[in-house]
Every structure is written in C-alpha cells, then in structure tokens.
PDB file of C-alpha atoms in Angstrom:
ATOM      1  CA  MET Q 245      85.646  32.156 -40.281  1.00 41.00           C
ATOM      2  CA  PRO Q 246      85.617  34.993 -43.709  1.00 44.00           C
ATOM      3  CA  ARG Q 247      83.642  33.081 -46.214  1.00 44.00           C
ATOM      4  CA  LEU Q 248      80.245  32.780 -43.014  1.00 41.00           C
ATOM      5  CA  VAL Q 249      79.697  36.962 -43.610  1.00 41.00           C
ATOM      6  CA  PRO Q 250      77.875  36.565 -46.505  1.00 41.00           C
ATOM      7  CA  PHE Q 251      75.509  34.160 -45.735  1.00 39.00           C
ATOM      8  CA  LEU Q 252      74.913  35.867 -42.149  1.00 37.00           C
ATOM      9  CA  ALA Q 253      73.319  38.725 -44.399  1.00 38.00           C
ATOM     10  CA  ALA Q 254      71.883  37.405 -46.863  1.00 39.00           C
ATOM     11  CA  GLY Q 255      69.858  35.626 -43.983  1.00 38.00           C
ATOM     12  CA  LEU Q 256      69.047  39.287 -42.290  1.00 35.00           C
ATOM     13  CA  LEU Q 257      68.338  40.723 -46.187  1.00 37.00           C
ATOM     14  CA  LEU Q 258      65.709  38.050 -46.411  1.00 36.00           C
ATOM     15  CA  ALA Q 259      64.134  38.061 -43.161  1.00 41.00           C
ATOM     16  CA  ALA Q 260      63.942  41.639 -43.430  1.00 42.00           C
ATOM     17  CA  GLY Q 261      61.932  41.058 -46.766  1.00 45.00           C
ATOM     18  CA  CYS Q 262      59.533  38.927 -45.749  1.00 47.00           C
ATOM     19  CA  GLY Q 263      58.451  41.762 -42.959  1.00 49.00           C
ATOM     20  CA  GLN Q 264      57.786  44.362 -46.007  1.00 52.00           C
ATOM     21  CA  SER Q 265      55.059  42.834 -47.672  1.00 53.00           C
ATOM     22  CA  PRO Q 266      51.427  42.512 -45.241  1.00 55.00           C
ATOM     23  CA  PRO Q 267      48.212  41.048 -46.613  1.00 55.00           C
ATOM     24  CA  THR Q 268      45.706  43.394 -48.119  1.00 55.00           C
ATOM     25  CA  SER Q 269      41.588  42.593 -46.436  1.00 56.00           C
ATOM     26  CA  GLN Q 270      38.561  44.461 -47.627  1.00 61.00           C
ATOM     27  CA  THR Q 271      36.692  45.409 -44.754  1.00 66.00           C
ATOM     28  CA  ALA Q 272      32.561  44.505 -45.584  1.00 70.00           C
ATOM     29  CA  GLU Q 273      30.502  47.437 -43.878  1.00 80.00           C
ATOM     30  CA  VAL Q 274      27.860  46.296 -41.189  1.00 80.00           C
ATOM     31  CA  PRO Q 275      23.890  47.043 -41.576  1.00 83.00           C
ATOM     32  CA  PRO Q 276      22.520  49.364 -38.725  1.00 84.00           C
ATOM     33  CA  ALA Q 277      20.718  47.291 -35.530  1.00 82.00           C
ATOM     34  CA  SER Q 278      17.287  48.064 -34.433  1.00 85.00           C
ATOM     35  CA  VAL Q 279      17.537  47.950 -30.973  1.00 88.00           C
ATOM     36  CA  ALA Q 280      15.211  48.322 -27.756  1.00 88.00           C
ATOM     37  CA  THR Q 281      15.239  49.674 -24.639  1.00 90.00           C
ATOM     38  CA  ALA Q 282      14.256  48.724 -21.293  1.00 88.00           C
ATOM     39  CA  VAL Q 283      14.142  50.140 -17.639  1.00 91.00           C
ATOM     40  CA  ALA Q 284      14.942  47.843 -15.360  1.00 90.00           C
ATOM     41  CA  GLU Q 285      13.220  46.742 -12.677  1.00 89.00           C
ATOM     42  CA  SER Q 286      13.445  44.370  -9.783  1.00 88.00           C
ATOM     43  CA  ARG Q 287      11.482  41.247  -9.559  1.00 86.00           C
ATOM     44  CA  GLN Q 288      11.159  38.971  -6.787  1.00 84.00           C
ATOM     45  CA  HIS Q 289      11.247  34.879  -8.293  1.00 79.00           C
ATOM     46  CA  ALA Q 290       9.724  32.091  -6.415  1.00 75.00           C
ATOM     47  CA  SER Q 291      12.989  29.571  -5.686  1.00 76.00           C
ATOM     48  CA  MET Q 292      11.347  25.438  -5.597  1.00 82.00           C
ATOM     49  CA  GLU Q 293      13.063  22.714  -3.683  1.00 85.00           C
ATOM     50  CA  LEU Q 294      11.658  18.995  -4.177  1.00 89.00           C
ATOM     51  CA  ILE Q 295      11.724  16.692  -1.092  1.00 90.00           C
ATOM     52  CA  PRO Q 296      10.749  13.328  -1.299  1.00 92.00           C
ATOM     53  CA  GLY Q 297       9.258  12.213   1.470  1.00 93.00           C
ATOM     54  CA  THR Q 298       6.559   9.612   3.065  1.00 92.00           C
ATOM     55  CA  VAL Q 299       2.529   8.649   2.904  1.00 91.00           C
ATOM     56  CA  ARG Q 300       1.629   7.376   6.038  1.00 90.00           C
ATOM     57  CA  ALA Q 301      -1.388   6.878   8.446  1.00 90.00           C
ATOM     58  CA  ALA Q 302      -1.542   9.797  10.831  1.00 89.00           C
ATOM     59  CA  ARG Q 303      -3.526   6.849  13.694  1.00 90.00           C
ATOM     60  CA  ALA Q 304      -1.605   3.951  13.615  1.00 91.00           C
ATOM     61  CA  ALA Q 305      -0.442   1.433  16.398  1.00 93.00           C
ATOM     62  CA  THR Q 306       1.078  -1.838  17.048  1.00 95.00           C
ATOM     63  CA  ILE Q 307      -1.078  -3.477  18.835  1.00 95.00           C
ATOM     64  CA  MET Q 308       0.434  -5.713  21.981  1.00 95.00           C
ATOM     65  CA  ALA Q 309      -0.468  -8.779  24.257  1.00 94.00           C
ATOM     66  CA  ARG Q 310      -0.841  -7.639  27.713  1.00 93.00           C
ATOM     67  CA  VAL Q 311      -0.147 -11.324  29.198  1.00 91.00           C
ATOM     68  CA  GLN Q 312       1.528 -15.136  28.048  1.00 91.00           C
ATOM     69  CA  GLY Q 313      -0.749 -17.507  26.588  1.00 90.00           C
ATOM     70  CA  ALA Q 314      -1.011 -19.282  23.379  1.00 91.00           C
ATOM     71  CA  VAL Q 315      -2.399 -18.021  19.847  1.00 93.00           C
ATOM     72  CA  LYS Q 316      -6.422 -19.651  19.994  1.00 92.00           C
ATOM     73  CA  ARG Q 317      -8.388 -17.467  17.409  1.00 92.00           C
ATOM     74  CA  ILE Q 318      -7.354 -14.063  14.662  1.00 93.00           C
ATOM     75  CA  GLU Q 319      -9.581 -12.422  13.338  1.00 90.00           C
ATOM     76  CA  ALA Q 320      -6.869 -10.075  11.477  1.00 86.00           C
ATOM     77  CA  ASP Q 321      -6.461 -10.424   7.891  1.00 88.00           C
ATOM     78  CA  PRO Q 322      -4.482  -8.163   6.255  1.00 91.00           C
ATOM     79  CA  GLY Q 323      -7.211  -5.659   4.421  1.00 89.00           C
ATOM     80  CA  ARG Q 324      -9.535  -6.152   6.392  1.00 89.00           C
ATOM     81  CA  PRO Q 325     -11.024  -2.957   7.382  1.00 91.00           C
ATOM     82  CA  LEU Q 326     -12.450  -2.938  11.500  1.00 91.00           C
ATOM     83  CA  ALA Q 327     -14.563  -0.675  13.700  1.00 93.00           C
ATOM     84  CA  THR Q 328     -13.751  -0.016  17.185  1.00 93.00           C
ATOM     85  CA  GLY Q 329     -14.194  -3.088  20.112  1.00 93.00           C
ATOM     86  CA  ASP Q 330     -13.476  -5.541  16.596  1.00 94.00           C
ATOM     87  CA  LEU Q 331     -11.892  -9.107  18.316  1.00 94.00           C
ATOM     88  CA  LEU Q 332      -8.605  -8.750  16.623  1.00 94.00           C
ATOM     89  CA  LEU Q 333      -7.503 -12.382  18.423  1.00 93.00           C
ATOM     90  CA  GLU Q 334      -7.971 -14.493  20.842  1.00 93.00           C
ATOM     91  CA  LEU Q 335      -5.534 -15.615  22.954  1.00 94.00           C
ATOM     92  CA  ASP Q 336      -5.813 -19.306  25.208  1.00 90.00           C
ATOM     93  CA  ALA Q 337      -4.816 -19.189  28.882  1.00 81.00           C
ATOM     94  CA  LEU Q 338      -6.089 -21.632  31.570  1.00 84.00           C
ATOM     95  CA  GLU Q 339      -3.930 -20.622  34.350  1.00 84.00           C
ATOM     96  CA  ILE Q 340      -5.291 -16.364  34.533  1.00 86.00           C
ATOM     97  CA  ALA Q 341      -8.778 -18.029  34.359  1.00 86.00           C
ATOM     98  CA  ALA Q 342      -8.115 -20.802  36.910  1.00 88.00           C
ATOM     99  CA  ARG Q 343      -6.049 -17.267  39.048  1.00 88.00           C
ATOM    100  CA  ARG Q 344      -9.616 -15.305  38.442  1.00 88.00           C
ATOM    101  CA  ASP Q 345     -11.370 -18.195  39.369  1.00 89.00           C
ATOM    102  CA  GLN Q 346      -9.628 -18.777  42.846  1.00 91.00           C
ATOM    103  CA  ALA Q 347      -9.349 -15.125  43.849  1.00 90.00           C
ATOM    104  CA  LYS Q 348     -13.730 -14.738  43.444  1.00 91.00           C
ATOM    105  CA  ALA Q 349     -13.728 -17.285  46.215  1.00 91.00           C
ATOM    106  CA  THR Q 350     -11.305 -15.738  48.479  1.00 91.00           C
ATOM    107  CA  ALA Q 351     -13.012 -12.706  47.325  1.00 90.00           C
ATOM    108  CA  ALA Q 352     -16.498 -14.130  48.149  1.00 92.00           C
ATOM    109  CA  ARG Q 353     -14.769 -16.471  51.799  1.00 91.00           C
ATOM    110  CA  ALA Q 354     -13.665 -12.869  53.105  1.00 91.00           C
ATOM    111  CA  ALA Q 355     -16.968 -11.080  52.002  1.00 91.00           C
ATOM    112  CA  ALA Q 356     -18.939 -13.456  54.323  1.00 91.00           C
ATOM    113  CA  ASP Q 357     -16.185 -13.245  56.754  1.00 88.00           C
ATOM    114  CA  TYR Q 358     -16.841  -9.703  57.062  1.00 87.00           C
ATOM    115  CA  GLU Q 359     -21.141 -10.127  57.138  1.00 89.00           C
ATOM    116  CA  ARG Q 360     -20.110 -12.095  59.867  1.00 89.00           C
ATOM    117  CA  ALA Q 361     -18.290  -9.672  61.942  1.00 88.00           C
ATOM    118  CA  ARG Q 362     -20.070  -7.056  61.193  1.00 86.00           C
ATOM    119  CA  MET Q 363     -23.337  -8.979  62.980  1.00 88.00           C
ATOM    120  CA  LEU Q 364     -21.424  -9.815  65.869  1.00 87.00           C
ATOM    121  CA  PHE Q 365     -19.496  -6.299  65.983  1.00 81.00           C
ATOM    122  CA  ASP Q 366     -23.509  -4.885  65.796  1.00 84.00           C
ATOM    123  CA  LYS Q 367     -24.041  -7.065  69.205  1.00 83.00           C
ATOM    124  CA  GLN Q 368     -20.759  -6.718  71.104  1.00 83.00           C
ATOM    125  CA  ALA Q 369     -19.726  -9.744  70.773  1.00 82.00           C
ATOM    126  CA  THR Q 370     -16.063  -9.040  68.481  1.00 81.00           C
ATOM    127  CA  THR Q 371     -13.556  -6.316  69.044  1.00 85.00           C
ATOM    128  CA  LYS Q 372     -13.053  -3.375  66.473  1.00 87.00           C
ATOM    129  CA  ALA Q 373     -10.229  -4.710  65.703  1.00 88.00           C
ATOM    130  CA  GLU Q 374     -11.362  -7.833  64.353  1.00 88.00           C
ATOM    131  CA  TYR Q 375     -14.020  -5.968  62.868  1.00 84.00           C
ATOM    132  CA  ASP Q 376     -11.398  -3.673  61.197  1.00 88.00           C
ATOM    133  CA  ALA Q 377      -9.417  -6.937  59.792  1.00 90.00           C
ATOM    134  CA  ALA Q 378     -12.056  -8.602  58.245  1.00 89.00           C
ATOM    135  CA  GLN Q 379     -13.314  -6.048  56.516  1.00 89.00           C
ATOM    136  CA  ALA Q 380      -9.877  -4.921  54.993  1.00 92.00           C
ATOM    137  CA  ARG Q 381      -9.728  -8.921  54.033  1.00 90.00           C
ATOM    138  CA  ALA Q 382     -13.177  -8.452  52.311  1.00 91.00           C
ATOM    139  CA  ALA Q 383     -11.654  -5.487  50.533  1.00 92.00           C
ATOM    140  CA  GLU Q 384      -8.386  -7.337  49.408  1.00 92.00           C
ATOM    141  CA  GLY Q 385     -10.549 -10.324  47.917  1.00 90.00           C
ATOM    142  CA  ALA Q 386     -12.631  -8.028  45.839  1.00 92.00           C
ATOM    143  CA  ALA Q 387      -9.366  -5.930  44.068  1.00 93.00           C
ATOM    144  CA  ALA Q 388      -7.814  -9.260  43.985  1.00 91.00           C
ATOM    145  CA  ALA Q 389     -11.039 -10.752  41.906  1.00 91.00           C
ATOM    146  CA  ALA Q 390     -10.823  -7.788  40.277  1.00 91.00           C
ATOM    147  CA  GLU Q 391      -7.492  -7.698  39.066  1.00 91.00           C
ATOM    148  CA  ALA Q 392      -7.935 -11.293  37.907  1.00 90.00           C
ATOM    149  CA  GLU Q 393     -10.130 -10.286  36.029  1.00 90.00           C
ATOM    150  CA  VAL Q 394      -9.252  -7.422  33.930  1.00 90.00           C
ATOM    151  CA  LEU Q 395      -6.974 -10.219  33.455  1.00 90.00           C
ATOM    152  CA  VAL Q 396      -8.668 -12.805  32.118  1.00 90.00           C
ATOM    153  CA  GLY Q 397     -10.360  -9.460  29.561  1.00 90.00           C
ATOM    154  CA  TYR Q 398      -6.726  -9.071  28.285  1.00 92.00           C
ATOM    155  CA  THR Q 399      -6.788 -12.181  26.618  1.00 92.00           C
ATOM    156  CA  ARG Q 400      -8.820 -11.151  23.799  1.00 93.00           C
ATOM    157  CA  ILE Q 401      -7.459  -8.749  22.619  1.00 94.00           C
ATOM    158  CA  SER Q 402      -9.721  -5.657  20.291  1.00 94.00           C
ATOM    159  CA  ALA Q 403      -8.859  -2.511  17.922  1.00 94.00           C
ATOM    160  CA  PRO Q 404      -8.412   0.208  19.546  1.00 93.00           C
ATOM    161  CA  PHE Q 405      -9.828   2.736  16.605  1.00 93.00           C
ATOM    162  CA  ALA Q 406     -11.586   2.243  13.101  1.00 93.00           C
ATOM    163  CA  GLY Q 407      -8.969   1.156  10.235  1.00 92.00           C
ATOM    164  CA  VAL Q 408      -7.092  -1.458   9.015  1.00 93.00           C
ATOM    165  CA  VAL Q 409      -5.689  -4.223   9.060  1.00 94.00           C
ATOM    166  CA  VAL Q 410      -1.766  -3.964   8.040  1.00 93.00           C
ATOM    167  CA  ARG Q 411       0.026  -6.795   8.417  1.00 93.00           C
ATOM    168  CA  LYS Q 412      -0.340 -10.359  11.834  1.00 93.00           C
ATOM    169  CA  HIS Q 413       2.910 -10.922  13.315  1.00 94.00           C
ATOM    170  CA  VAL Q 414       1.416 -14.456  15.009  1.00 93.00           C
ATOM    171  CA  GLU Q 415      -0.275 -17.475  13.594  1.00 93.00           C
ATOM    172  CA  VAL Q 416      -2.889 -20.072  15.210  1.00 93.00           C
ATOM    173  CA  GLY Q 417      -0.359 -21.860  18.173  1.00 91.00           C
ATOM    174  CA  ASP Q 418       2.142 -18.716  18.851  1.00 93.00           C
ATOM    175  CA  LEU Q 419       2.748 -18.737  22.144  1.00 92.00           C
ATOM    176  CA  VAL Q 420       2.627 -14.470  23.071  1.00 92.00           C
ATOM    177  CA  SER Q 421       4.302 -12.810  26.226  1.00 91.00           C
ATOM    178  CA  PRO Q 422       3.416  -9.714  27.590  1.00 92.00           C
ATOM    179  CA  GLY Q 423       5.062  -7.160  25.416  1.00 92.00           C
ATOM    180  CA  ARG Q 424       5.422  -8.738  22.105  1.00 94.00           C
ATOM    181  CA  ALA Q 425       2.983  -7.313  18.558  1.00 95.00           C
ATOM    182  CA  VAL Q 426       0.115  -9.053  17.312  1.00 95.00           C
ATOM    183  CA  VAL Q 427      -1.538  -6.808  14.580  1.00 95.00           C
ATOM    184  CA  ASP Q 428      -0.221  -3.708  13.389  1.00 95.00           C
ATOM    185  CA  ILE Q 429      -3.540  -1.232  12.595  1.00 95.00           C
ATOM    186  CA  GLU Q 430      -3.706   1.931  10.636  1.00 93.00           C
ATOM    187  CA  ASP Q 431      -6.379   4.597  10.133  1.00 91.00           C
ATOM    188  CA  PRO Q 432      -6.895   4.899   6.214  1.00 86.00           C
ATOM    189  CA  ALA Q 433      -9.338   8.216   6.592  1.00 86.00           C
ATOM    190  CA  THR Q 434      -6.343  10.128   8.698  1.00 86.00           C
ATOM    191  CA  LEU Q 435      -3.356  10.265   5.782  1.00 89.00           C
ATOM    192  CA  ARG Q 436      -0.401  12.177   6.220  1.00 92.00           C
ATOM    193  CA  LEU Q 437       3.085  13.335   4.332  1.00 92.00           C
ATOM    194  CA  GLU Q 438       6.332  13.145   5.918  1.00 94.00           C
ATOM    195  CA  VAL Q 439       9.065  14.641   4.541  1.00 93.00           C
ATOM    196  CA  GLU Q 440      12.586  15.481   5.774  1.00 94.00           C
ATOM    197  CA  VAL Q 441      13.311  18.562   5.247  1.00 92.00           C
ATOM    198  CA  PRO Q 442      17.182  19.661   5.274  1.00 91.00           C
ATOM    199  CA  GLU Q 443      18.321  21.773   8.418  1.00 89.00           C
ATOM    200  CA  SER Q 444      19.377  24.870   6.233  1.00 87.00           C
ATOM    201  CA  LEU Q 445      15.928  24.902   4.766  1.00 88.00           C
ATOM    202  CA  ALA Q 446      13.435  24.420   8.173  1.00 87.00           C
ATOM    203  CA  ALA Q 447      13.345  27.815   8.852  1.00 86.00           C
ATOM    204  CA  ARG Q 448      11.504  29.041   5.828  1.00 87.00           C
ATOM    205  CA  VAL Q 449       8.433  25.932   6.671  1.00 90.00           C
ATOM    206  CA  VAL Q 450       6.248  27.192   9.193  1.00 91.00           C
ATOM    207  CA  LEU Q 451       3.148  25.469  10.748  1.00 92.00           C
ATOM    208  CA  GLY Q 452      -0.201  26.521   8.840  1.00 91.00           C
ATOM    209  CA  ALA Q 453       1.909  27.240   5.253  1.00 90.00           C
ATOM    210  CA  THR Q 454       0.593  25.720   2.732  1.00 91.00           C
ATOM    211  CA  LEU Q 455       2.723  23.524   0.468  1.00 91.00           C
ATOM    212  CA  GLN Q 456       2.040  21.292  -3.466  1.00 91.00           C
ATOM    213  CA  VAL Q 457       2.404  18.119  -3.223  1.00 92.00           C
ATOM    214  CA  GLN Q 458       2.815  15.210  -5.847  1.00 89.00           C
ATOM    215  CA  VAL Q 459       1.557  12.053  -5.333  1.00 87.00           C
ATOM    216  CA  ALA Q 460       2.642  10.248  -8.513  1.00 85.00           C
ATOM    217  CA  ALA Q 461       1.271   6.805  -7.634  1.00 83.00           C
ATOM    218  CA  ALA Q 462      -1.710   8.305  -7.015  1.00 81.00           C
ATOM    219  CA  GLY Q 463      -2.154  10.182  -9.422  1.00 84.00           C
ATOM    220  CA  LEU Q 464      -2.282  13.623  -7.071  1.00 84.00           C
ATOM    221  CA  ASP Q 465      -1.160  17.098  -6.917  1.00 89.00           C
ATOM    222  CA  LEU Q 466      -2.590  19.738  -4.004  1.00 89.00           C
ATOM    223  CA  ALA Q 467      -1.859  21.631  -1.756  1.00 91.00           C
ATOM    224  CA  ALA Q 468      -1.595  20.949   2.176  1.00 92.00           C
ATOM    225  CA  PRO Q 469      -1.185  22.282   4.640  1.00 93.00           C
ATOM    226  CA  VAL Q 470       2.050  21.345   7.185  1.00 94.00           C
ATOM    227  CA  VAL Q 471       0.385  20.694  10.836  1.00 93.00           C
ATOM    228  CA  GLU Q 472       3.966  19.066  12.978  1.00 93.00           C
ATOM    229  CA  ILE Q 473       7.084  20.260  12.294  1.00 92.00           C
ATOM    230  CA  THR Q 474       9.662  18.624  14.875  1.00 90.00           C
ATOM    231  CA  PRO Q 475      11.279  20.615  16.711  1.00 88.00           C
ATOM    232  CA  ALA Q 476      14.787  19.575  16.918  1.00 86.00           C
ATOM    233  CA  ALA Q 477      16.983  18.543  14.133  1.00 87.00           C
ATOM    234  CA  ASP Q 478      17.780  15.158  13.275  1.00 87.00           C
ATOM    235  CA  PRO Q 479      21.770  14.878  14.503  1.00 89.00           C
ATOM    236  CA  VAL Q 480      22.855  12.370  11.460  1.00 90.00           C
ATOM    237  CA  SER Q 481      20.372  13.382   8.531  1.00 89.00           C
ATOM    238  CA  ARG Q 482      20.638  17.092   9.637  1.00 91.00           C
ATOM    239  CA  SER Q 483      17.123  16.804   9.474  1.00 92.00           C
ATOM    240  CA  VAL Q 484      13.374  17.733  10.348  1.00 93.00           C
ATOM    241  CA  LEU Q 485      10.582  16.146  10.026  1.00 94.00           C
ATOM    242  CA  VAL Q 486       7.566  17.916   9.326  1.00 94.00           C
ATOM    243  CA  LYS Q 487       4.241  16.015   8.693  1.00 95.00           C
ATOM    244  CA  LEU Q 488       1.525  17.330   6.653  1.00 94.00           C
ATOM    245  CA  ALA Q 489      -2.178  16.346   6.586  1.00 92.00           C
ATOM    246  CA  LEU Q 490      -3.743  14.694   2.899  1.00 90.00           C
ATOM    247  CA  PRO Q 491      -8.095  15.220   2.016  1.00 84.00           C
ATOM    248  CA  ALA Q 492      -9.463  11.475   3.860  1.00 75.00           C
ATOM    249  CA  ASP Q 493     -10.591  11.009   0.162  1.00 70.00           C
ATOM    250  CA  ALA Q 494      -6.966  10.988  -0.885  1.00 57.00           C
TER     251      ALA Q 494
END
C-alpha cells in the first residue's frame, strides 16, 4: 500500500500540467459588408394544382336495338362521318313485317264493318250499341296497324344527330334483341374536358370560371370555361366531376 501513493501523485500532477498550456490562435479582421434595406409588404401569390382529365364528346350516344332481328346490313363503319338521319344498320325482321300486314288487314276489315254500321245506323236499321261497338273496333284496328308500322320502322336504325361512328358492336348476321348496343357515335364538334377534382379543391371551382387547360397530344394550351359541376362528390374517390368546354376546332 505505501508504494501506490507516489504513482498516484505523479498522475495528478501530469494531468494538472496538461491543462495549464492552452493553444493560441490569431483572429483575422472581417471587412465591413454593405447591406440594403427594404420595407416588408404583403403580396398574394397564386397557387397551382395540376389535375389530369379526359377529353370527351359532349354529345355521345350508344345506339341500341328496339326490336329483335338479324343484322341484314351495316353502314356504320368506325370513323365514318354521319348526318342526322343517316342509316346505321338494318335488321331482317320478317315476323314483325308479317304482324304489320296482319294488323293492316284487321284494321281494313274493322273499318269496313264500321262503315256498314254507320250506314245502317243512319237508316235506323241497327242499334246505337252495335254502332258504337263497330266504331271502337275500327279505332282499335287502326291503332294496332299504326303500332305495327312503328315496329317495322325500328328495323332501320338511323343516326339521331350528326357525328362520327366510334365503334360498332355487331356484324352482319348477328341476332340482336331489344336493348342490345349496336353502334356508338360521338359529335367531335362539341368536346369537353372532364376532370375529377379532389373534394378539398372543389369549393374553389365555380360555374363560369376560366381554367387553364393543356392537351399535350393535340399541342393545346388554352383557357376553358367551367360549364358543369357535379353537385355531389363520389363517395369512393372523394372527388367532384367538373366539365370544361373546349372550342369546336380543338
């Protein structure tokens, strides 16, 4: 134990000696800097949100068959321009034509019976009840014949407005039934940009407002007005559908 004391004292002296000689450094002089002052003021900066959209035709329709029949002829080739009333396709519906002819024959017979009943009633050779019954049968026959004629007209499907055929869903020989889509047409002169605006930004978009639109595929950069806003947000995407009108030459 007595031998440990000198070693411990030497260690403390060495530590004390190390702390008594701090390093010296020279401080360089900093040259003066020139500054300018400005008055703080409040300014408004516009924020921009980039939202993707889809260009669609404002007037578009999926034409469906109204009667059953086999496709006899198709005039609706994709890309073909159409005028209002142009024939799209024709159905071969012999049963409908046969029912039309039968209805016409029944209507003609009922009309002849009514004419005889009227002459007899004028001569007081028949009762008022028989006359009324003949008149009712003639009216029913005429209505049935008119209905059958309308059904025959449905075998020729025409364009409801001027536009372009974008796709056809049937070919010659296909059997179609009422409600089946046969042709899609669009009017390229009435284009709109449809954008799904997030719900958090929808309140900042109002009808009539002008927004900047860029269509890279067509090289367009223009201002377009908002023409339609869906009143309710989609519950899944939490977005509101906004439509902007594009010029006819776009």
